[in-house]
Amino acid sequence: MKKLWKNCHIATMQNGQYSSIEHAAMVTSGQHIHWIGTFEDLPADAYSETIDLNGAWVTPGLIDCHTHSVFGGNRSVEFEKRLQGVSYAEIAASGGGIASTVRATREASEEQLLASALKRVRCLLKDGVTTIEIKSGYGLDYVNERKMLRVIRQIADTLPMTVRSTCLAAHALPPEYKDQSDAYIEHICNEMLPKLHQEGLVDAVDAFCEYLAFSPAQVERLFKTAQSLNLPIKLHAEQLSALGGSSLAARYQALSADHLEFMTEDDVKAMAAAGTVAVLLPGAFYFLRETKYPPLDSLHQHGVRIALSSDLNPGTSPALSLRLMMNMGSTLFRLTPEQTLAGVTTHAAYALGLQETHGTLETGKVADFIAWDIEHPSEIVYWLGGDLPKRIIQHGNEISI
Ligand code: NIG
Ligand code: FE
């Protein structure tokens, strides 16, 4: 059953550029793209359906490659405190921060977590996100990490989106392991991760490498276990200080290292050599009122792929619009709209290891795309939030939102 999508322009995003085809058409067959090109070159064939896109600009479905969308409660009171002058690190040290979300997440049932997460993820879907990564990391024990990961799988069963689940058990130290961070890492490596993986709940492993979380040596221990389980690796690195986490991630061929404000030139070189994607998170940068920028010139110069993501989480980036994050990423990190769009399509696909199937529009790839009612693709980055008119197509089917 082939469908013809006609009367559109397409930004295929191949090679990290618009790579536009004007006066284009696309043929989908089931979940995949069967043919793409100019309308003039459309081969004669029989179609079960012809859809007129009325001159829209078509892009790949957006990919939000770093989120913590599942959590209990929220941290608006902490936001208030921070604006009265208390820092994120101080709040964390006094039992707030991630620890307070851990308490709320442990108290919530699977059903409650699913209901609250679905509301947030639906906002992203309505914004044009068809692929999302979601991390655990607010459970911090087997039962509660499992609960979060099961909710992530249920989101995949409920919404028309591709959902990747990442185990972030090494996000913070749970109260049960106070002053015993090595023992907690051993517990993750010997018990939690192998079990959760065996239950089919884990697509990748992440950790928070930071002075207020886990050391590079502890993260390396976790990476070795992930490697032995054949699980891809990601890392929160260099967000608040320079510990060399991004170089470590590169040494272990991580899919991505994320945040990166404090990374050094040597880290950049290591990531470039390993093909590890740099995921920049403008929401967290903005919300924590950071002043130290990631080394953007150096990242460009060494050819590191740059992805952008919402980092949707209750503490540092309560962001419900990826497009708003795109505008902020573009403005704050001086990325052109074209680079920004690449950051949430092709480069974000690399950050999830999905580059063979997602992230660009070409024959054989999954038919996830957005038909935007705009004059030029730069408009997707230009507008600050709002509801940009669009049609969302996932796996070859138009979604009603
Ligand atoms: O990506 N950096 C660590 N993790 C999250 C914040 C989590 C939280 O504060 O709840 C982040 O910014
Ligand atoms: Fe994060």
Tab-separated table of C-alpha atoms and ligand atoms in Angstrom:
chain	number	residue	atom	x	y	z
A	1	MET	CA	0.000	0.000	0.000
A	2	LYS	CA	1.901	3.035	-1.241
A	3	LYS	CA	0.918	6.587	-0.324
A	4	LEU	CA	1.896	9.620	-2.361
A	5	TRP	CA	2.621	12.846	-0.453
A	6	LYS	CA	2.726	15.694	-2.945
A	7	ASN	CA	2.855	19.460	-3.283
A	8	CYS	CA	5.621	20.126	-0.742
A	9	HIS	CA	9.248	21.183	-0.316
A	10	ILE	CA	11.480	18.830	1.660
A	11	ALA	CA	14.443	19.580	3.932
A	12	THR	CA	15.893	16.069	3.982
A	13	MET	CA	18.623	17.072	6.516
A	14	GLN	CA	21.129	14.745	4.856
A	15	ASN	CA	24.754	15.570	5.749
A	16	GLY	CA	23.556	17.856	8.543
A	17	GLN	CA	22.251	20.426	6.045
A	18	TYR	CA	18.815	21.364	4.769
A	19	SER	CA	19.674	19.450	1.551
A	20	SER	CA	16.388	20.785	0.208
A	21	ILE	CA	14.275	19.421	-2.577
A	22	GLU	CA	11.821	22.074	-3.823
A	23	HIS	CA	8.603	21.106	-5.587
A	24	ALA	CA	9.009	17.671	-4.102
A	25	ALA	CA	7.027	14.507	-3.520
A	26	MET	CA	7.478	11.478	-1.325
A	27	VAL	CA	6.139	7.942	-1.573
A	28	THR	CA	5.763	5.891	1.592
A	29	SER	CA	5.187	2.184	1.749
A	30	GLY	CA	3.960	1.023	5.140
A	31	GLN	CA	6.279	2.499	7.753
A	32	HIS	CA	9.061	3.426	5.342
A	33	ILE	CA	10.029	5.938	2.709
A	34	HIS	CA	9.869	4.235	-0.656
A	35	TRP	CA	10.836	7.129	-2.893
A	36	ILE	CA	11.700	10.829	-2.497
A	37	GLY	CA	12.499	13.436	-5.135
A	38	THR	CA	11.120	16.252	-7.274
A	39	PHE	CA	7.505	15.928	-8.360
A	40	GLU	CA	8.748	16.055	-11.949
A	41	ASP	CA	10.728	12.849	-11.461
A	42	LEU	CA	7.951	10.933	-9.708
A	43	PRO	CA	7.817	7.451	-11.244
A	44	ALA	CA	4.442	6.301	-12.582
A	45	ASP	CA	2.933	3.921	-10.025
A	46	ALA	CA	-0.362	3.070	-8.347
A	47	TYR	CA	-1.067	4.717	-4.986
A	48	SER	CA	-3.658	3.734	-2.421
A	49	GLU	CA	-3.873	7.362	-1.329
A	50	THR	CA	-2.632	10.767	-2.516
A	51	ILE	CA	-2.147	13.446	0.125
A	52	ASP	CA	-1.850	17.104	-0.882
A	53	LEU	CA	0.479	18.922	1.556
A	54	ASN	CA	-0.513	22.364	0.193
A	55	GLY	CA	3.002	23.706	-0.272
A	56	ALA	CA	4.213	22.781	3.230
A	57	TRP	CA	7.889	22.397	4.174
A	58	VAL	CA	8.583	18.803	5.229
A	59	THR	CA	11.332	17.920	7.706
A	60	PRO	CA	12.203	14.700	9.502
A	61	GLY	CA	10.215	14.194	12.715
A	62	LEU	CA	12.089	15.942	15.525
A	63	ILE	CA	14.169	13.820	17.912
A	64	ASP	CA	14.493	14.813	21.559
A	65	CYS	CA	17.549	12.752	22.516
A	66	HIS	CA	17.914	13.603	26.248
A	67	THR	CA	14.931	13.825	28.585
A	68	HIS	CA	13.951	12.914	32.126
A	69	SER	CA	10.221	13.039	31.323
A	70	VAL	CA	9.131	10.559	34.020
A	71	PHE	CA	9.153	11.951	37.574
A	72	GLY	CA	6.972	12.568	40.604
A	73	GLY	CA	6.084	16.076	41.811
A	74	ASN	CA	7.874	19.159	40.553
A	75	ARG	CA	10.446	21.616	41.921
A	76	SER	CA	8.826	25.033	41.501
A	77	VAL	CA	9.498	25.843	45.160
A	78	GLU	CA	13.183	25.142	44.613
A	79	PHE	CA	13.059	27.433	41.566
A	80	GLU	CA	11.803	30.164	43.879
A	81	LYS	CA	14.700	29.501	46.298
A	82	ARG	CA	17.273	29.612	43.552
A	83	LEU	CA	16.016	33.007	42.486
A	84	GLN	CA	16.439	34.158	46.074
A	85	GLY	CA	20.121	33.322	45.686
A	86	VAL	CA	20.561	29.676	46.753
A	87	SER	CA	22.563	27.705	44.154
A	88	TYR	CA	21.635	24.353	42.536
A	89	ALA	CA	24.648	22.741	44.265
A	90	GLU	CA	23.656	24.184	47.676
A	91	ILE	CA	20.102	22.931	47.291
A	92	ALA	CA	21.427	19.476	46.355
A	93	ALA	CA	23.793	19.459	49.358
A	94	SER	CA	20.930	20.242	51.753
A	95	GLY	CA	18.804	17.262	50.656
A	96	GLY	CA	16.795	19.037	47.942
A	97	GLY	CA	17.368	18.876	44.220
A	98	ILE	CA	17.440	15.426	42.648
A	99	ALA	CA	16.888	13.840	46.105
A	100	SER	CA	13.532	15.590	46.499
A	101	THR	CA	12.352	14.282	43.121
A	102	VAL	CA	13.564	10.824	44.163
A	103	ARG	CA	11.287	10.987	47.221
A	104	ALA	CA	8.292	12.090	45.134
A	105	THR	CA	8.996	9.470	42.449
A	106	ARG	CA	9.312	6.654	44.967
A	107	GLU	CA	5.968	7.659	46.499
A	108	ALA	CA	4.159	7.700	43.142
A	109	SER	CA	2.521	4.613	41.641
A	110	GLU	CA	3.284	3.427	38.127
A	111	GLU	CA	-0.145	4.722	37.032
A	112	GLN	CA	0.483	8.171	38.515
A	113	LEU	CA	3.916	8.421	36.938
A	114	LEU	CA	2.516	7.349	33.576
A	115	ALA	CA	-0.324	9.878	33.709
A	116	SER	CA	1.916	12.831	34.565
A	117	ALA	CA	4.627	11.831	32.069
A	118	LEU	CA	2.103	11.390	29.245
A	119	LYS	CA	0.933	14.993	29.672
A	120	ARG	CA	4.487	16.255	29.273
A	121	VAL	CA	5.463	13.941	26.427
A	122	ARG	CA	2.245	14.846	24.557
A	123	CYS	CA	3.375	18.492	24.629
A	124	LEU	CA	6.608	17.460	22.919
A	125	LEU	CA	4.738	15.301	20.400
A	126	LYS	CA	2.426	18.210	19.530
A	127	ASP	CA	5.549	20.288	18.975
A	128	GLY	CA	6.760	17.853	16.293
A	129	VAL	CA	8.797	15.323	18.316
A	130	THR	CA	8.329	11.784	16.953
A	131	THR	CA	11.322	10.160	18.684
A	132	ILE	CA	12.220	10.669	22.320
A	133	GLU	CA	14.781	9.315	24.744
A	134	ILE	CA	13.693	9.076	28.373
A	135	LYS	CA	15.961	8.304	31.321
A	136	SER	CA	15.275	6.678	34.649
A	137	GLY	CA	17.310	8.068	37.559
A	138	TYR	CA	14.780	9.234	40.144
A	139	GLY	CA	14.231	5.766	41.624
A	140	LEU	CA	17.800	4.870	42.618
A	141	ASP	CA	16.914	1.380	43.793
A	142	TYR	CA	15.898	-1.708	41.857
A	143	VAL	CA	12.153	-1.458	42.501
A	144	ASN	CA	11.852	2.218	41.685
A	145	GLU	CA	14.237	2.304	38.711
A	146	ARG	CA	12.261	-0.650	37.341
A	147	LYS	CA	9.031	1.258	37.931
A	148	MET	CA	10.352	4.226	35.943
A	149	LEU	CA	11.667	2.061	33.111
A	150	ARG	CA	8.346	0.213	32.883
A	151	VAL	CA	6.557	3.562	32.626
A	152	ILE	CA	8.903	4.524	29.770
A	153	ARG	CA	7.942	1.323	27.916
A	154	GLN	CA	4.252	2.081	28.559
A	155	ILE	CA	4.707	5.554	27.036
A	156	ALA	CA	6.017	3.792	23.923
A	157	ASP	CA	2.907	1.582	23.899
A	158	THR	CA	0.557	4.551	24.356
A	159	LEU	CA	1.855	7.288	22.043
A	160	PRO	CA	2.719	7.166	18.334
A	161	MET	CA	6.405	7.806	18.976
A	162	THR	CA	9.687	5.920	18.978
A	163	VAL	CA	10.820	5.847	22.618
A	164	ARG	CA	14.323	4.875	23.772
A	165	SER	CA	14.839	4.099	27.417
A	166	THR	CA	18.092	4.883	29.227
A	167	CYS	CA	19.031	3.562	32.659
A	168	LEU	CA	20.394	6.449	34.738
A	169	ALA	CA	20.592	4.634	38.083
A	170	ALA	CA	23.922	6.463	38.597
A	171	HIS	CA	22.212	9.860	38.723
A	172	ALA	CA	22.613	10.589	42.442
A	173	LEU	CA	23.427	8.726	45.623
A	174	PRO	CA	20.310	7.209	47.242
A	175	PRO	CA	19.858	7.804	51.002
A	176	GLU	CA	20.395	4.064	51.672
A	177	TYR	CA	23.987	4.421	50.459
A	178	LYS	CA	24.910	7.697	52.195
A	179	ASP	CA	28.731	8.092	52.136
A	180	GLN	CA	29.054	4.780	50.263
A	181	SER	CA	29.093	5.796	46.641
A	182	ASP	CA	31.478	3.009	45.581
A	183	ALA	CA	29.144	0.439	47.130
A	184	TYR	CA	26.170	1.930	45.261
A	185	ILE	CA	28.041	1.716	41.946
A	186	GLU	CA	28.880	-1.926	42.719
A	187	HIS	CA	25.200	-2.556	43.459
A	188	ILE	CA	24.194	-1.057	40.087
A	189	CYS	CA	26.857	-3.078	38.249
A	190	ASN	CA	26.299	-6.399	39.993
A	191	GLU	CA	22.540	-6.358	40.590
A	192	MET	CA	20.377	-3.604	39.194
A	193	LEU	CA	21.647	-3.117	35.667
A	194	PRO	CA	21.990	-6.805	34.709
A	195	LYS	CA	18.482	-7.527	36.046
A	196	LEU	CA	16.823	-4.515	34.441
A	197	HIS	CA	18.552	-5.308	31.176
A	198	GLN	CA	17.469	-8.929	31.338
A	199	GLU	CA	13.873	-7.749	31.717
A	200	GLY	CA	14.236	-5.889	28.410
A	201	LEU	CA	13.833	-2.466	29.985
A	202	VAL	CA	17.122	-0.815	29.009
A	203	ASP	CA	18.311	0.517	25.632
A	204	ALA	CA	21.324	2.495	26.920
A	205	VAL	CA	23.219	3.420	30.097
A	206	ASP	CA	23.921	6.926	31.378
A	207	ALA	CA	25.505	8.444	34.501
A	208	PHE	CA	25.999	11.868	36.068
A	209	CYS	CA	29.764	12.455	36.206
A	210	GLU	CA	30.135	15.462	38.492
A	211	TYR	CA	31.668	16.416	41.816
A	212	LEU	CA	28.197	16.323	43.387
A	213	ALA	CA	27.412	12.935	41.816
A	214	PHE	CA	29.898	10.256	40.606
A	215	SER	CA	33.632	10.348	39.869
A	216	PRO	CA	35.209	9.362	36.535
A	217	ALA	CA	36.575	6.186	38.186
A	218	GLN	CA	33.081	5.184	39.325
A	219	VAL	CA	31.622	6.006	35.916
A	220	GLU	CA	34.325	3.902	34.267
A	221	ARG	CA	33.340	0.955	36.454
A	222	LEU	CA	29.761	1.368	35.216
A	223	PHE	CA	30.873	1.697	31.579
A	224	LYS	CA	32.734	-1.617	31.851
A	225	THR	CA	29.541	-3.315	33.010
A	226	ALA	CA	27.508	-1.633	30.257
A	227	GLN	CA	30.075	-2.829	27.737
A	228	SER	CA	29.910	-6.392	29.038
A	229	LEU	CA	26.116	-6.268	28.587
A	230	ASN	CA	26.513	-4.794	25.077
A	231	LEU	CA	24.597	-1.681	26.084
A	232	PRO	CA	25.405	1.669	24.453
A	233	ILE	CA	26.727	4.430	26.699
A	234	LYS	CA	25.855	8.088	27.243
A	235	LEU	CA	27.111	10.516	29.890
A	236	HIS	CA	26.145	13.726	31.687
A	237	ALA	CA	29.575	15.355	31.663
A	238	GLU	CA	31.275	18.663	32.351
A	239	GLN	CA	28.035	20.434	33.353
A	240	LEU	CA	29.301	22.135	36.507
A	241	SER	CA	33.035	21.334	36.519
A	242	ALA	CA	35.770	19.807	34.324
A	243	LEU	CA	36.377	16.196	35.361
A	244	GLY	CA	37.245	14.756	31.943
A	245	GLY	CA	34.025	12.745	31.787
A	246	SER	CA	33.591	13.540	28.109
A	247	SER	CA	37.073	12.133	27.278
A	248	LEU	CA	36.230	9.055	29.311
A	249	ALA	CA	32.947	8.688	27.421
A	250	ALA	CA	34.818	8.982	24.124
A	251	ARG	CA	37.302	6.301	25.242
A	252	TYR	CA	34.347	3.963	25.686
A	253	GLN	CA	32.844	4.940	22.293
A	254	ALA	CA	29.857	6.571	23.953
A	255	LEU	CA	26.994	7.563	21.685
A	256	SER	CA	27.001	11.008	23.289
A	257	ALA	CA	28.312	13.191	26.064
A	258	ASP	CA	25.804	15.779	27.206
A	259	HIS	CA	25.883	19.319	28.749
A	260	LEU	CA	29.656	19.988	28.238
A	261	GLU	CA	29.929	23.612	29.370
A	262	PHE	CA	33.277	22.924	31.106
A	263	MET	CA	34.844	20.599	28.514
A	264	THR	CA	38.432	21.236	27.370
A	265	GLU	CA	40.029	21.183	23.926
A	266	ASP	CA	41.422	17.710	24.686
A	267	ASP	CA	37.901	16.476	25.454
A	268	VAL	CA	36.707	17.891	22.132
A	269	LYS	CA	39.493	16.112	20.257
A	270	ALA	CA	38.725	12.823	22.002
A	271	MET	CA	35.033	13.103	21.126
A	272	ALA	CA	35.802	14.010	17.516
A	273	ALA	CA	38.060	10.960	17.153
A	274	ALA	CA	35.452	8.636	18.682
A	275	GLY	CA	32.474	10.096	16.778
A	276	THR	CA	30.752	10.779	20.118
A	277	VAL	CA	27.951	13.341	19.684
A	278	ALA	CA	27.983	16.544	21.761
A	279	VAL	CA	24.462	17.047	23.115
A	280	LEU	CA	23.933	20.657	24.192
A	281	LEU	CA	21.117	21.480	26.581
A	282	PRO	CA	20.146	25.153	26.347
A	283	GLY	CA	17.221	24.753	28.752
A	284	ALA	CA	19.469	23.724	31.657
A	285	PHE	CA	22.040	26.372	30.707
A	286	TYR	CA	19.355	29.049	30.780
A	287	PHE	CA	17.405	27.813	33.809
A	288	LEU	CA	20.553	27.579	35.979
A	289	ARG	CA	21.655	30.981	34.639
A	290	GLU	CA	25.000	29.505	33.584
A	291	THR	CA	27.627	31.853	32.222
A	292	LYS	CA	30.214	29.343	31.002
A	293	TYR	CA	29.546	28.358	27.398
A	294	PRO	CA	30.455	25.022	25.828
A	295	PRO	CA	33.532	25.449	23.548
A	296	LEU	CA	31.458	25.986	20.422
A	297	ASP	CA	34.199	27.128	18.047
A	298	SER	CA	36.340	24.173	18.991
A	299	LEU	CA	33.446	21.704	18.571
A	300	HIS	CA	32.792	23.071	15.072
A	301	GLN	CA	36.477	23.179	14.192
A	302	HIS	CA	37.022	19.535	15.129
A	303	GLY	CA	33.858	18.413	13.348
A	304	VAL	CA	32.015	17.033	16.395
A	305	ARG	CA	28.341	16.435	15.633
A	306	ILE	CA	26.235	18.766	17.780
A	307	ALA	CA	22.764	17.714	18.907
A	308	LEU	CA	20.315	19.780	20.946
A	309	SER	CA	17.744	18.511	23.376
A	310	SER	CA	15.167	19.691	25.896
A	311	ASP	CA	16.680	17.856	28.925
A	312	LEU	CA	13.062	17.956	30.154
A	313	ASN	CA	13.426	17.466	33.941
A	314	PRO	CA	11.934	19.017	37.093
A	315	GLY	CA	15.130	20.597	38.443
A	316	THR	CA	17.113	22.242	35.692
A	317	SER	CA	14.950	22.314	32.576
A	318	PRO	CA	11.159	22.089	32.911
A	319	ALA	CA	10.947	22.470	29.133
A	320	LEU	CA	7.799	21.393	27.325
A	321	SER	CA	8.702	22.695	23.874
A	322	LEU	CA	11.660	21.412	21.866
A	323	ARG	CA	11.153	24.247	19.380
A	324	LEU	CA	11.601	26.792	22.149
A	325	MET	CA	14.814	24.981	23.107
A	326	MET	CA	15.882	25.179	19.462
A	327	ASN	CA	15.476	28.920	19.422
A	328	MET	CA	17.383	29.199	22.698
A	329	GLY	CA	20.117	26.855	21.486
A	330	SER	CA	20.459	28.843	18.315
A	331	THR	CA	20.537	32.203	20.071
A	332	LEU	CA	22.646	31.245	23.115
A	333	PHE	CA	25.080	28.891	21.367
A	334	ARG	CA	25.194	30.746	18.027
A	335	LEU	CA	23.992	27.826	15.953
A	336	THR	CA	22.382	28.711	12.643
A	337	PRO	CA	18.794	27.506	12.181
A	338	GLU	CA	20.177	24.882	9.775
A	339	GLN	CA	22.695	23.616	12.395
A	340	THR	CA	19.951	23.704	15.010
A	341	LEU	CA	17.585	21.660	12.883
A	342	ALA	CA	20.393	19.165	12.239
A	343	GLY	CA	20.815	19.039	16.042
A	344	VAL	CA	17.289	17.714	16.548
A	345	THR	CA	17.189	15.429	13.520
A	346	THR	CA	20.236	13.736	12.030
A	347	HIS	CA	22.683	14.486	14.872
A	348	ALA	CA	20.135	13.553	17.521
A	349	ALA	CA	19.606	10.236	15.705
A	350	TYR	CA	23.345	9.574	16.022
A	351	ALA	CA	23.132	10.413	19.748
A	352	LEU	CA	20.639	7.549	20.091
A	353	GLY	CA	22.354	5.133	17.697
A	354	LEU	CA	19.332	5.412	15.379
A	355	GLN	CA	21.142	6.991	12.431
A	356	GLU	CA	20.455	4.070	10.069
A	357	THR	CA	16.687	4.444	10.381
A	358	HIS	CA	15.870	7.933	11.671
A	359	GLY	CA	16.982	11.564	11.466
A	360	THR	CA	16.966	12.217	7.702
A	361	LEU	CA	14.433	11.740	4.938
A	362	GLU	CA	15.749	9.264	2.402
A	363	THR	CA	14.669	6.060	0.736
A	364	GLY	CA	14.522	3.142	3.150
A	365	LYS	CA	14.324	5.232	6.307
A	366	VAL	CA	11.346	5.336	8.624
A	367	ALA	CA	8.542	7.622	7.383
A	368	ASP	CA	8.494	9.995	10.364
A	369	PHE	CA	8.058	13.548	9.143
A	370	ILE	CA	6.440	16.884	9.845
A	371	ALA	CA	4.736	19.029	7.198
A	372	TRP	CA	5.068	22.595	8.509
A	373	ASP	CA	2.884	25.418	7.241
A	374	ILE	CA	5.814	27.845	6.889
A	375	GLU	CA	7.689	29.786	4.204
A	376	HIS	CA	11.192	28.450	5.008
A	377	PRO	CA	12.663	25.824	7.407
A	378	SER	CA	14.419	28.567	9.427
A	379	GLU	CA	10.952	29.516	10.726
A	380	ILE	CA	10.886	26.318	12.799
A	381	VAL	CA	13.739	27.763	14.854
A	382	TYR	CA	12.718	31.417	14.609
A	383	TRP	CA	9.409	31.431	16.477
A	384	LEU	CA	9.608	31.361	20.287
A	385	GLY	CA	7.263	28.521	21.227
A	386	GLY	CA	3.580	28.782	20.316
A	387	ASP	CA	1.780	26.210	18.241
A	388	LEU	CA	3.279	26.248	14.765
A	389	PRO	CA	0.723	24.811	12.307
A	390	LYS	CA	1.813	21.389	11.139
A	391	ARG	CA	0.818	17.881	10.183
A	392	ILE	CA	2.625	15.050	11.971
A	393	ILE	CA	3.272	11.772	10.170
A	394	GLN	CA	4.679	8.835	12.130
A	395	HIS	CA	5.537	5.519	10.511
A	396	GLY	CA	3.693	6.633	7.368
A	397	ASN	CA	0.440	7.539	9.159
A	398	GLU	CA	-0.841	11.013	9.905
A	399	ILE	CA	-1.431	11.518	13.628
A	400	SER	CA	-4.330	13.570	14.864
A	401	ILE	CA	-3.227	15.821	17.735
B	1	NIG	O1	20.323	16.832	33.022
B	1	NIG	N1	22.501	16.895	35.482
B	1	NIG	C1	21.832	16.029	35.997
B	1	NIG	N2	20.604	15.694	35.679
B	1	NIG	C2	19.606	16.587	35.220
B	1	NIG	C3	19.030	17.371	36.331
B	1	NIG	C4	18.199	16.547	37.161
B	1	NIG	C5	17.484	17.277	38.264
B	1	NIG	O2	17.937	18.328	38.768
B	1	NIG	O3	16.438	16.728	38.631
B	1	NIG	C6	20.102	17.434	34.075
B	1	NIG	O4	20.270	18.648	34.154
B	2	FE	FE	19.899	15.404	31.979
